[in-house]
Amino acid sequence: MANGRVTVIDIAKAAGVSKSTVSLVLQGSPLVNEGTRTKVNAVMRDLGYVYNRGAANLRQSSAKSKIIGVVVNDLTNSFFAELAVGIDLVVQDAGFVQFLANTSESLDRQTEVIASMREHGISGLVVSPARGSRAIDFKALVSAGMPVVAVVRPVPGAKVSSLMSDNHTGLFSAVEHLAKLGHTRIAFFGGFEDTAIFQERLAGYRDGLAAAGFGYDEGLVFACAPSRAEGAKAVARAMAAGDRPTGGVCFNDAVAFGVYDGLRARRLEPGVDFAIVGFDDVIEAGTSVPALTTIAVDPQGMGRRAAQLLLKQINAGKAEAEAVVTPVRLVVRESCGVNRMKPGRRTA
Amino acid sequence: MANGRVTVIDIAKAAGVSKSTVSLVLQGSPLVNEGTRTKVNAVMRDLGYVYNRGAANLRQSSAKSKIIGVVVNDLTNSFFAELAVGIDLVVQDAGFVQFLANTSESLDRQTEVIASMREHGISGLVVSPARGSRAIDFKALVSAGMPVVAVVRPVPGAKVSSLMSDNHTGLFSAVEHLAKLGHTRIAFFGGFEDTAIFQERLAGYRDGLAAAGFGYDEGLVFACAPSRAEGAKAVARAMAAGDRPTGGVCFNDAVAFGVYDGLRARRLEPGVDFAIVGFDDVIEAGTSVPALTTIAVDPQGMGRRAAQLLLKQINAGKAEAEAVVTPVRLVVRESCGVNRMKPGRRTA
DNA sequence: TTGATATTTTGGAACGATCCAAATACTGAA
DNA sequence: TTCAGTATTTGGATCGTTCCAAAATATCAA
């Protein structure tokens, strides 16, 4: 009290009870008499008491810290920002608070922040792993029995739970959609070839082509960093080639918008002269001109589900790794020229 | 050791020293002999020791928790996501870790999370206050001597430090720019009228008009929620009126993009038929078509500065509230028709 | 060898909560 | 009044660290 911080002992003294009783009140125990409870609560309010969770955690089992860690690879990407918001939402409702760290795809940063979070006593971790993350990076956590949920990107070989969107089906249906509209030369834009997601999506793309009766042409795959600027460059490469595609599916929406830019730079109008399908369904997808046809994954929903999965494991006490695949769906808007475009017009 | 968690005592036993020595090693004290230090470190590695910051904080002064709280009003807005990234950057470098909570403009959420963060022992707080925040909401914190930095939005009357962008100058120079290009009827789009920022920006707009020799016409101010969708509606209202503006300054870039949409819906091309200036300079501003002329505020830089300010106060031990205004600058791109537009073409 | 001095190491006693076993206060029936 | 039975309350001991004063050890000049 004198030194600034009010403790249970100060409350006990002021209320004329023992610290144990105050502790009981704090925990909402039914053992304490209604009269004492209200008196103690009143004193707490009067003295401006703040509960010291750190002290409590020391005595209790480590899993009760009410802190979870969230590590994302790129918070400036609105997909991950939405994801973080989704996590935050359910985590807050459960009375938890989250450490949020951004790694900017740096593995060193990732190991650093995870170590730091451990020291601070997180009771679980949701991580969207930095590029190149290996099972070894999470080894210490899982062998310490800490629940870990990997989202968006898999960590091959790691014994952690995972929540991934259905990449294969997503690209499959994107290709199917374009094929149905009459396109026969369909390109694939964006993504780093050395990632698992890229491979999953590429497989969906190939299978989609096969299902439509087309062959797979490596020359129609334009990998690049999944950013708007790189997407613009990728489509420039595609249109410079001899046998041009008439439409394309993109690794994500950012790339798709880059494709818009790249087309316009060549005086081609997206959705009229070229059909585009994105992936993610970021907020801008619905309001852009033309509105982007895309594969919706609902990042906020994914965040919520990831947090629920994690909380379930924390409460269960034991972390049984499980893999969840979240469904995606094709959202048809204007960028494939429905009602706007003559399909296949520049073909052959 | 047996129960799972490795403590300093386990280390001490295994290394054949006392726990005090281990503690000294942990703190990198120069008092301990080089030989013992390496041996202790080796043992720590072998046993997989994780430092328990919670326990340490208990003994030490509360200001050393190495945790700071970050509360933002809307993380789905990329401006705030960037801000959070900037904060994260310097906070991580300083060996801190951040609690990040999103309030979605809910005052209740805000008080909840701040209370929760206090219980967890944060040593400082960066907050971008939810709409309608009052000094009272931060009273408990400041009277407890906790450093608080309010960013982006002011909290009138609160004794907290603040870091605001130069709203007045920003809008002043936006108007000046349009006037220089020959525009005489300049509208103002977006923003909530009951916020301090809106008033600051509006004042900059008025002063800019006055400096250019124009009068202030209330009918040219189209306030609305600062979102893309509402921006589109606002410009629709503007163009429906009799004496149309030929250009406009916007509350932020989101509104500006909404104005793009609204214009296109009326078959008007932004940057050709109508001049637009945004505010914020979000990432998309440079890559949109046309590229958006805007007032750059560098949210990530603001985040960094806010974090630095906070860390300075934490280290100083005493929280002397100070107000910092960060400079803004006009970034001229294509949305005002430089090289593209006949200024004032639809005037009169 | 012996102090004196400098270098290292070390047992408790905190920090602020929880938990447990045991004490105390109530209740109503005998 | 006493006693069993229930309802409340309560002192330690404890969690894993830091801090302090004091002890042990090493170093060295006389």
mmCIF file of C-alpha atoms in Angstrom, chain A:
data_model
loop_
_atom_site.group_PDB
_atom_site.id
_atom_site.type_symbol
_atom_site.label_atom_id
_atom_site.label_comp_id
_atom_site.label_asym_id
_atom_site.label_seq_id
_atom_site.Cartn_x
_atom_site.Cartn_y
_atom_site.Cartn_z
ATOM 1 C CA MET A 1 0.000 0.000 0.000
ATOM 2 C CA ALA A 2 2.764 2.381 0.980
ATOM 3 C CA ASN A 3 4.984 1.491 -1.960
ATOM 4 C CA GLY A 4 2.229 1.940 -4.513
ATOM 5 C CA ARG A 5 1.014 -1.532 -5.276
ATOM 6 C CA VAL A 6 -2.091 -2.814 -3.497
ATOM 7 C CA THR A 7 -1.950 -6.505 -2.642
ATOM 8 C CA VAL A 8 -4.351 -9.078 -1.278
ATOM 9 C CA ILE A 9 -2.810 -8.486 2.130
ATOM 10 C CA ASP A 10 -3.700 -4.811 2.027
ATOM 11 C CA ILE A 11 -7.238 -5.752 1.089
ATOM 12 C CA ALA A 12 -7.360 -8.349 3.853
ATOM 13 C CA LYS A 13 -6.211 -5.865 6.465
ATOM 14 C CA ALA A 14 -8.629 -3.176 5.341
ATOM 15 C CA ALA A 15 -11.552 -5.579 5.199
ATOM 16 C CA GLY A 16 -10.667 -7.287 8.454
ATOM 17 C CA VAL A 17 -10.316 -10.754 7.002
ATOM 18 C CA SER A 18 -7.436 -13.022 6.100
ATOM 19 C CA LYS A 19 -5.634 -13.044 2.761
ATOM 20 C CA SER A 20 -6.999 -16.523 2.139
ATOM 21 C CA THR A 21 -10.512 -15.187 2.237
ATOM 22 C CA VAL A 22 -9.632 -12.435 -0.173
ATOM 23 C CA SER A 23 -8.167 -15.042 -2.484
ATOM 24 C CA LEU A 24 -11.370 -17.042 -2.248
ATOM 25 C CA VAL A 25 -13.370 -13.959 -3.212
ATOM 26 C CA LEU A 26 -11.050 -13.348 -6.136
ATOM 27 C CA GLN A 27 -11.776 -16.805 -7.450
ATOM 28 C CA GLY A 28 -15.488 -16.443 -6.955
ATOM 29 C CA SER A 29 -15.561 -19.390 -4.595
ATOM 30 C CA PRO A 30 -18.999 -20.356 -3.227
ATOM 31 C CA LEU A 31 -17.432 -21.064 0.134
ATOM 32 C CA VAL A 32 -17.319 -17.446 1.185
ATOM 33 C CA ASN A 33 -20.205 -15.769 2.964
ATOM 34 C CA GLU A 34 -22.205 -13.315 0.915
ATOM 35 C CA GLY A 35 -21.629 -10.506 3.393
ATOM 36 C CA THR A 36 -17.853 -10.862 3.439
ATOM 37 C CA ARG A 37 -17.783 -11.135 -0.299
ATOM 38 C CA THR A 38 -19.475 -7.819 -0.863
ATOM 39 C CA LYS A 39 -17.362 -6.126 1.785
ATOM 40 C CA VAL A 40 -14.145 -7.440 0.277
ATOM 41 C CA ASN A 41 -15.232 -6.419 -3.186
ATOM 42 C CA ALA A 42 -16.030 -2.960 -1.935
ATOM 43 C CA VAL A 43 -12.607 -2.595 -0.341
ATOM 44 C CA MET A 44 -10.957 -3.763 -3.539
ATOM 45 C CA ARG A 45 -12.751 -1.082 -5.466
ATOM 46 C CA ASP A 46 -11.902 1.555 -2.906
ATOM 47 C CA LEU A 47 -8.206 0.804 -2.812
ATOM 48 C CA GLY A 48 -7.964 0.392 -6.570
ATOM 49 C CA TYR A 49 -6.722 -3.152 -6.389
ATOM 50 C CA VAL A 50 -5.315 -4.750 -9.534
ATOM 51 C CA TYR A 51 -5.034 -8.489 -9.665
ATOM 52 C CA ASN A 52 -1.499 -9.711 -10.241
ATOM 53 C CA ARG A 53 -1.824 -12.591 -12.638
ATOM 54 C CA GLY A 54 1.905 -13.127 -12.690
ATOM 55 C CA ALA A 55 1.965 -13.958 -9.026
ATOM 56 C CA ALA A 56 -1.006 -16.239 -9.422
ATOM 57 C CA ASN A 57 0.541 -18.085 -12.345
ATOM 58 C CA LEU A 58 3.600 -18.770 -10.302
ATOM 59 C CA ARG A 59 1.655 -20.893 -7.897
ATOM 60 C CA GLN A 60 -0.733 -22.421 -10.392
ATOM 61 C CA SER A 61 -0.023 -24.769 -13.224
ATOM 62 C CA SER A 62 1.625 -23.086 -16.156
ATOM 63 C CA ALA A 63 -1.290 -23.796 -18.489
ATOM 64 C CA LYS A 64 -3.472 -21.242 -16.744
ATOM 65 C CA SER A 65 -1.644 -18.106 -17.728
ATOM 66 C CA LYS A 66 -4.520 -16.881 -19.878
ATOM 67 C CA ILE A 67 -2.035 -15.762 -22.470
ATOM 68 C CA ILE A 68 -1.735 -17.159 -25.937
ATOM 69 C CA GLY A 69 0.911 -16.329 -28.475
ATOM 70 C CA VAL A 70 0.119 -15.374 -32.044
ATOM 71 C CA VAL A 71 2.900 -15.254 -34.581
ATOM 72 C CA VAL A 72 2.205 -14.144 -38.129
ATOM 73 C CA ASN A 73 4.548 -13.928 -41.052
ATOM 74 C CA ASP A 74 3.216 -10.691 -42.518
ATOM 75 C CA LEU A 75 0.810 -8.482 -40.692
ATOM 76 C CA THR A 76 0.855 -5.819 -43.404
ATOM 77 C CA ASN A 77 -0.958 -8.323 -45.597
ATOM 78 C CA SER A 78 -4.597 -7.740 -44.855
ATOM 79 C CA PHE A 79 -5.264 -11.452 -45.041
ATOM 80 C CA PHE A 80 -3.165 -11.989 -41.941
ATOM 81 C CA ALA A 81 -4.466 -8.877 -40.268
ATOM 82 C CA GLU A 82 -7.957 -10.318 -40.638
ATOM 83 C CA LEU A 83 -6.728 -13.623 -39.336
ATOM 84 C CA ALA A 84 -5.295 -11.919 -36.276
ATOM 85 C CA VAL A 85 -8.563 -10.118 -35.705
ATOM 86 C CA GLY A 86 -10.438 -13.403 -35.822
ATOM 87 C CA ILE A 87 -8.116 -14.933 -33.279
ATOM 88 C CA ASP A 88 -8.297 -11.853 -31.091
ATOM 89 C CA LEU A 89 -12.059 -12.046 -31.110
ATOM 90 C CA VAL A 90 -12.440 -15.484 -29.600
ATOM 91 C CA VAL A 91 -9.389 -15.160 -27.435
ATOM 92 C CA GLN A 92 -10.748 -12.004 -25.833
ATOM 93 C CA ASP A 93 -14.117 -13.620 -25.280
ATOM 94 C CA ALA A 94 -12.420 -16.473 -23.473
ATOM 95 C CA GLY A 95 -10.745 -14.003 -21.152
ATOM 96 C CA PHE A 96 -7.353 -14.520 -22.675
ATOM 97 C CA VAL A 97 -4.985 -11.923 -23.994
ATOM 98 C CA GLN A 98 -2.683 -12.431 -26.943
ATOM 99 C CA PHE A 99 0.932 -11.704 -27.624
ATOM 100 C CA LEU A 100 1.054 -10.768 -31.282
ATOM 101 C CA ALA A 101 4.337 -10.749 -33.118
ATOM 102 C CA ASN A 102 5.136 -10.174 -36.742
ATOM 103 C CA THR A 103 8.068 -12.031 -38.238
ATOM 104 C CA SER A 104 8.224 -10.456 -41.704
ATOM 105 C CA GLU A 105 9.124 -13.931 -42.937
ATOM 106 C CA SER A 106 12.296 -13.951 -40.872
ATOM 107 C CA LEU A 107 13.046 -17.298 -39.304
ATOM 108 C CA ASP A 108 15.377 -15.717 -36.772
ATOM 109 C CA ARG A 109 12.706 -13.332 -35.661
ATOM 110 C CA GLN A 110 10.326 -16.232 -35.396
ATOM 111 C CA THR A 111 12.549 -18.288 -33.114
ATOM 112 C CA GLU A 112 13.289 -15.199 -31.054
ATOM 113 C CA VAL A 113 9.704 -14.249 -30.452
ATOM 114 C CA ILE A 114 8.603 -17.786 -29.765
ATOM 115 C CA ALA A 115 11.350 -18.130 -27.175
ATOM 116 C CA SER A 116 10.353 -14.825 -25.641
ATOM 117 C CA MET A 117 6.713 -15.843 -25.521
ATOM 118 C CA ARG A 118 7.637 -19.069 -23.798
ATOM 119 C CA GLU A 119 9.531 -17.186 -21.148
ATOM 120 C CA HIS A 120 6.463 -15.099 -20.608
ATOM 121 C CA GLY A 121 4.442 -18.228 -20.011
ATOM 122 C CA ILE A 122 2.016 -18.498 -22.915
ATOM 123 C CA SER A 123 -0.326 -21.421 -22.610
ATOM 124 C CA GLY A 124 -0.618 -22.008 -26.339
ATOM 125 C CA LEU A 125 0.492 -20.719 -29.718
ATOM 126 C CA VAL A 126 -1.130 -19.975 -33.053
ATOM 127 C CA VAL A 127 1.448 -19.528 -35.739
ATOM 128 C CA SER A 128 1.397 -18.750 -39.397
ATOM 129 C CA PRO A 129 4.936 -19.934 -39.992
ATOM 130 C CA ALA A 130 7.581 -17.905 -41.725
ATOM 131 C CA ARG A 131 8.715 -19.230 -45.046
ATOM 132 C CA GLY A 132 11.109 -22.100 -44.612
ATOM 133 C CA SER A 133 9.987 -23.077 -41.119
ATOM 134 C CA ARG A 134 11.001 -26.610 -40.246
ATOM 135 C CA ALA A 135 9.670 -29.095 -37.723
ATOM 136 C CA ILE A 136 12.750 -28.517 -35.597
ATOM 137 C CA ASP A 137 11.655 -24.930 -34.987
ATOM 138 C CA PHE A 138 8.680 -26.177 -32.996
ATOM 139 C CA LYS A 139 10.286 -29.219 -31.472
ATOM 140 C CA ALA A 140 10.966 -27.641 -28.093
ATOM 141 C CA LEU A 141 7.399 -26.392 -27.800
ATOM 142 C CA VAL A 142 5.657 -29.627 -28.627
ATOM 143 C CA SER A 143 7.915 -31.742 -26.458
ATOM 144 C CA ALA A 144 7.117 -29.376 -23.603
ATOM 145 C CA GLY A 145 3.482 -30.295 -24.190
ATOM 146 C CA MET A 146 2.440 -26.861 -25.381
ATOM 147 C CA PRO A 147 -0.553 -26.758 -27.749
ATOM 148 C CA VAL A 148 0.455 -25.316 -31.103
ATOM 149 C CA VAL A 149 -1.796 -24.626 -34.080
ATOM 150 C CA ALA A 150 -0.199 -23.887 -37.428
ATOM 151 C CA VAL A 151 -2.449 -21.895 -39.749
ATOM 152 C CA VAL A 152 -2.401 -21.160 -43.450
ATOM 153 C CA ARG A 153 0.936 -22.864 -44.033
ATOM 154 C CA PRO A 154 1.849 -26.377 -43.043
ATOM 155 C CA VAL A 155 5.041 -27.270 -41.211
ATOM 156 C CA PRO A 156 6.041 -30.585 -42.720
ATOM 157 C CA GLY A 157 6.873 -33.172 -40.123
ATOM 158 C CA ALA A 158 5.972 -31.120 -37.079
ATOM 159 C CA LYS A 159 3.637 -32.696 -34.552
ATOM 160 C CA VAL A 160 1.428 -29.640 -34.340
ATOM 161 C CA SER A 161 -2.219 -29.131 -35.133
ATOM 162 C CA SER A 162 -2.951 -27.430 -38.390
ATOM 163 C CA LEU A 163 -5.713 -25.442 -39.989
ATOM 164 C CA MET A 164 -5.359 -25.047 -43.723
ATOM 165 C CA SER A 165 -7.691 -23.873 -46.420
ATOM 166 C CA ASP A 166 -8.559 -26.320 -49.123
ATOM 167 C CA ASN A 167 -6.026 -25.123 -51.656
ATOM 168 C CA HIS A 168 -6.475 -27.958 -54.090
ATOM 169 C CA THR A 169 -10.228 -27.666 -54.378
ATOM 170 C CA GLY A 170 -9.935 -23.882 -54.561
ATOM 171 C CA LEU A 171 -7.770 -23.846 -57.631
ATOM 172 C CA PHE A 172 -9.594 -26.744 -59.153
ATOM 173 C CA SER A 173 -12.862 -24.865 -59.104
ATOM 174 C CA ALA A 174 -11.229 -21.655 -60.318
ATOM 175 C CA VAL A 175 -9.955 -23.454 -63.397
ATOM 176 C CA GLU A 176 -13.255 -25.227 -63.829
ATOM 177 C CA HIS A 177 -15.024 -21.872 -63.802
ATOM 178 C CA LEU A 178 -12.805 -20.419 -66.519
ATOM 179 C CA ALA A 179 -13.072 -23.539 -68.616
ATOM 180 C CA LYS A 180 -16.825 -23.403 -68.396
ATOM 181 C CA LEU A 181 -16.691 -19.843 -69.723
ATOM 182 C CA GLY A 182 -14.872 -21.082 -72.784
ATOM 183 C CA HIS A 183 -11.257 -20.390 -71.940
ATOM 184 C CA THR A 184 -8.774 -22.960 -73.132
ATOM 185 C CA ARG A 185 -5.451 -21.308 -72.395
ATOM 186 C CA ILE A 186 -5.442 -20.600 -68.679
ATOM 187 C CA ALA A 187 -2.357 -19.259 -66.911
ATOM 188 C CA PHE A 188 -1.310 -19.552 -63.304
ATOM 189 C CA PHE A 189 0.176 -16.416 -61.702
ATOM 190 C CA GLY A 190 2.210 -15.909 -58.568
ATOM 191 C CA GLY A 191 3.500 -17.735 -55.513
ATOM 192 C CA PHE A 192 6.847 -19.076 -54.420
ATOM 193 C CA GLU A 193 7.510 -22.459 -55.963
ATOM 194 C CA ASP A 194 9.291 -23.821 -52.922
ATOM 195 C CA THR A 195 6.299 -23.593 -50.612
ATOM 196 C CA ALA A 196 3.858 -26.340 -49.824
ATOM 197 C CA ILE A 197 0.855 -24.144 -50.519
ATOM 198 C CA PHE A 198 2.109 -23.313 -53.979
ATOM 199 C CA GLN A 199 2.440 -26.989 -54.734
ATOM 200 C CA GLU A 200 -1.052 -27.717 -53.445
ATOM 201 C CA ARG A 201 -2.554 -24.944 -55.519
ATOM 202 C CA LEU A 202 -0.557 -25.905 -58.556
ATOM 203 C CA ALA A 203 -1.821 -29.454 -58.202
ATOM 204 C CA GLY A 204 -5.383 -28.142 -58.046
ATOM 205 C CA TYR A 205 -4.668 -26.115 -61.177
ATOM 206 C CA ARG A 206 -3.298 -29.149 -63.029
ATOM 207 C CA ASP A 207 -6.132 -31.379 -61.989
ATOM 208 C CA GLY A 208 -8.588 -28.694 -62.988
ATOM 209 C CA LEU A 209 -7.031 -28.507 -66.434
ATOM 210 C CA ALA A 210 -7.076 -32.254 -66.737
ATOM 211 C CA ALA A 211 -10.730 -32.442 -65.711
ATOM 212 C CA ALA A 212 -11.521 -29.888 -68.415
ATOM 213 C CA GLY A 213 -9.659 -31.970 -70.936
ATOM 214 C CA PHE A 214 -6.678 -29.634 -71.357
ATOM 215 C CA GLY A 215 -3.043 -30.542 -71.060
ATOM 216 C CA TYR A 216 -0.661 -28.963 -68.611
ATOM 217 C CA ASP A 217 1.715 -26.434 -70.126
ATOM 218 C CA GLU A 218 4.586 -25.383 -67.901
ATOM 219 C CA GLY A 219 4.989 -22.267 -69.974
ATOM 220 C CA LEU A 220 1.709 -20.965 -68.601
ATOM 221 C CA VAL A 221 2.895 -21.003 -64.996
ATOM 222 C CA PHE A 222 4.331 -17.639 -63.926
ATOM 223 C CA ALA A 223 5.589 -17.952 -60.378
ATOM 224 C CA CYS A 224 6.584 -14.820 -58.494
ATOM 225 C CA ALA A 225 6.437 -13.228 -55.075
ATOM 226 C CA PRO A 226 2.769 -13.027 -54.035
ATOM 227 C CA SER A 227 2.542 -9.254 -54.166
ATOM 228 C CA ARG A 228 0.718 -6.770 -56.310
ATOM 229 C CA ALA A 229 3.836 -5.358 -57.916
ATOM 230 C CA GLU A 230 5.155 -8.788 -58.863
ATOM 231 C CA GLY A 231 1.774 -9.826 -60.194
ATOM 232 C CA ALA A 232 1.920 -6.937 -62.651
ATOM 233 C CA LYS A 233 5.309 -8.090 -63.862
ATOM 234 C CA ALA A 234 4.156 -11.680 -64.168
ATOM 235 C CA VAL A 235 1.285 -10.840 -66.479
ATOM 236 C CA ALA A 236 3.624 -8.694 -68.541
ATOM 237 C CA ARG A 237 5.747 -11.777 -69.092
ATOM 238 C CA ALA A 238 2.674 -13.796 -69.977
ATOM 239 C CA MET A 239 1.450 -11.340 -72.569
ATOM 240 C CA ALA A 240 4.869 -10.960 -74.099
ATOM 241 C CA ALA A 241 4.927 -14.647 -74.971
ATOM 242 C CA GLY A 242 3.759 -15.952 -78.299
ATOM 243 C CA ASP A 243 0.721 -18.034 -77.577
ATOM 244 C CA ARG A 244 -1.054 -15.861 -75.057
ATOM 245 C CA PRO A 245 -3.447 -17.085 -72.408
ATOM 246 C CA THR A 246 -6.940 -15.593 -72.352
ATOM 247 C CA GLY A 247 -7.424 -15.879 -68.643
ATOM 248 C CA GLY A 248 -5.584 -16.781 -65.506
ATOM 249 C CA VAL A 249 -5.921 -17.979 -61.965
ATOM 250 C CA CYS A 250 -3.825 -16.256 -59.334
ATOM 251 C CA PHE A 251 -1.990 -17.409 -56.257
ATOM 252 C CA ASN A 252 -3.816 -14.763 -54.243
ATOM 253 C CA ASP A 253 -5.822 -11.566 -54.583
ATOM 254 C CA ALA A 254 -2.783 -9.324 -54.290
ATOM 255 C CA VAL A 255 -1.337 -10.972 -57.370
ATOM 256 C CA ALA A 256 -4.706 -10.662 -59.086
ATOM 257 C CA PHE A 257 -4.761 -6.909 -58.530
ATOM 258 C CA GLY A 258 -1.243 -6.782 -59.865
ATOM 259 C CA VAL A 259 -2.528 -8.559 -62.943
ATOM 260 C CA TYR A 260 -5.175 -5.823 -63.268
ATOM 261 C CA ASP A 261 -2.403 -3.248 -63.196
ATOM 262 C CA GLY A 262 -0.261 -5.119 -65.665
ATOM 263 C CA LEU A 263 -3.126 -5.527 -68.101
ATOM 264 C CA ARG A 264 -4.077 -1.863 -67.922
ATOM 265 C CA ALA A 265 -0.480 -0.915 -68.540
ATOM 266 C CA ARG A 266 -0.929 -2.690 -71.879
ATOM 267 C CA ARG A 267 -4.324 -1.073 -72.466
ATOM 268 C CA LEU A 268 -6.176 -4.283 -71.782
ATOM 269 C CA GLU A 269 -9.214 -4.180 -69.545
ATOM 270 C CA PRO A 270 -9.432 -6.888 -66.891
ATOM 271 C CA GLY A 271 -12.709 -8.751 -67.097
ATOM 272 C CA VAL A 272 -13.164 -7.696 -70.708
ATOM 273 C CA ASP A 273 -9.989 -8.621 -72.497
ATOM 274 C CA PHE A 274 -8.711 -11.102 -69.949
ATOM 275 C CA ALA A 275 -10.391 -13.220 -67.275
ATOM 276 C CA ILE A 276 -8.951 -13.319 -63.763
ATOM 277 C CA VAL A 277 -9.646 -15.372 -60.675
ATOM 278 C CA GLY A 278 -8.004 -14.541 -57.350
ATOM 279 C CA PHE A 279 -7.606 -16.413 -54.107
ATOM 280 C CA ASP A 280 -8.420 -15.225 -50.549
ATOM 281 C CA ASP A 281 -11.326 -12.832 -51.078
ATOM 282 C CA VAL A 282 -9.789 -9.893 -49.277
ATOM 283 C CA ILE A 283 -12.090 -6.991 -48.526
ATOM 284 C CA GLU A 284 -11.046 -5.031 -51.599
ATOM 285 C CA ALA A 285 -12.032 -7.901 -53.871
ATOM 286 C CA GLY A 286 -15.688 -6.936 -53.671
ATOM 287 C CA THR A 287 -15.170 -3.223 -54.190
ATOM 288 C CA SER A 288 -12.472 -3.164 -56.840
ATOM 289 C CA VAL A 289 -13.308 -2.326 -60.426
ATOM 290 C CA PRO A 290 -14.002 -4.805 -61.847
ATOM 291 C CA ALA A 291 -15.031 -6.721 -58.740
ATOM 292 C CA LEU A 292 -12.762 -9.715 -58.448
ATOM 293 C CA THR A 293 -13.943 -13.271 -58.919
ATOM 294 C CA THR A 294 -12.027 -15.189 -56.321
ATOM 295 C CA ILE A 295 -11.775 -18.171 -54.015
ATOM 296 C CA ALA A 296 -13.091 -17.070 -50.641
ATOM 297 C CA VAL A 297 -11.335 -18.383 -47.565
ATOM 298 C CA ASP A 298 -12.673 -16.032 -44.860
ATOM 299 C CA PRO A 299 -9.460 -15.294 -42.992
ATOM 300 C CA GLN A 300 -11.287 -13.961 -39.969
ATOM 301 C CA GLY A 301 -13.282 -17.170 -39.761
ATOM 302 C CA MET A 302 -10.062 -19.131 -40.020
ATOM 303 C CA GLY A 303 -8.638 -17.068 -37.179
ATOM 304 C CA ARG A 304 -11.664 -17.814 -35.072
ATOM 305 C CA ARG A 305 -11.497 -21.528 -35.790
ATOM 306 C CA ALA A 306 -7.785 -21.638 -35.090
ATOM 307 C CA ALA A 307 -8.293 -19.931 -31.754
ATOM 308 C CA GLN A 308 -11.143 -22.272 -30.864
ATOM 309 C CA LEU A 309 -9.035 -25.263 -31.733
ATOM 310 C CA LEU A 310 -6.215 -23.962 -29.594
ATOM 311 C CA LEU A 311 -8.434 -23.143 -26.639
ATOM 312 C CA LYS A 312 -9.965 -26.587 -26.842
ATOM 313 C CA GLN A 313 -6.538 -28.123 -26.572
ATOM 314 C CA ILE A 314 -5.502 -25.836 -23.747
ATOM 315 C CA ASN A 315 -8.593 -26.755 -21.775
ATOM 316 C CA ALA A 316 -8.213 -30.421 -22.557
ATOM 317 C CA GLY A 317 -4.804 -30.227 -20.979
ATOM 318 C CA LYS A 318 -3.336 -32.550 -23.527
ATOM 319 C CA ALA A 319 -2.346 -31.453 -27.002
ATOM 320 C CA GLU A 320 -3.504 -34.049 -29.463
ATOM 321 C CA ALA A 321 -2.396 -32.807 -32.871
ATOM 322 C CA GLU A 322 -5.180 -32.686 -35.406
ATOM 323 C CA ALA A 323 -5.363 -31.417 -38.952
ATOM 324 C CA VAL A 324 -8.345 -29.374 -40.071
ATOM 325 C CA VAL A 325 -9.032 -28.324 -43.644
ATOM 326 C CA THR A 326 -11.378 -25.392 -44.030
ATOM 327 C CA PRO A 327 -13.607 -25.284 -47.052
ATOM 328 C CA VAL A 328 -13.320 -22.573 -49.694
ATOM 329 C CA ARG A 329 -15.836 -21.394 -52.210
ATOM 330 C CA LEU A 330 -15.792 -19.695 -55.549
ATOM 331 C CA VAL A 331 -17.230 -16.183 -55.464
ATOM 332 C CA VAL A 332 -18.212 -15.114 -58.948
ATOM 333 C CA ARG A 333 -17.977 -11.392 -59.580
ATOM 334 C CA GLU A 334 -17.024 -9.454 -62.686
ATOM 335 C CA SER A 335 -13.387 -10.149 -63.403
ATOM 336 C CA CYS A 336 -14.122 -13.135 -65.597
ATOM 337 C CA GLY A 337 -16.413 -11.153 -67.802
ATOM 338 C CA VAL A 338 -19.694 -12.680 -66.854
ATOM 339 C CA ASN A 339 -22.041 -10.329 -68.720
ATOM 340 C CA ARG A 340 -19.074 -8.269 -69.835
ATOM 341 C CA MET A 341 -16.681 -10.283 -71.890
ATOM 342 C CA LYS A 342 -16.548 -12.290 -75.062
ATOM 343 C CA PRO A 343 -14.933 -15.468 -73.842
ATOM 344 C CA GLY A 344 -11.929 -16.625 -75.715
ATOM 345 C CA ARG A 345 -12.037 -13.643 -77.985
ATOM 346 C CA ARG A 346 -8.283 -13.414 -78.421
ATOM 347 C CA THR A 347 -7.769 -17.135 -78.707
ATOM 348 C CA ALA A 348 -5.821 -18.623 -81.587
#
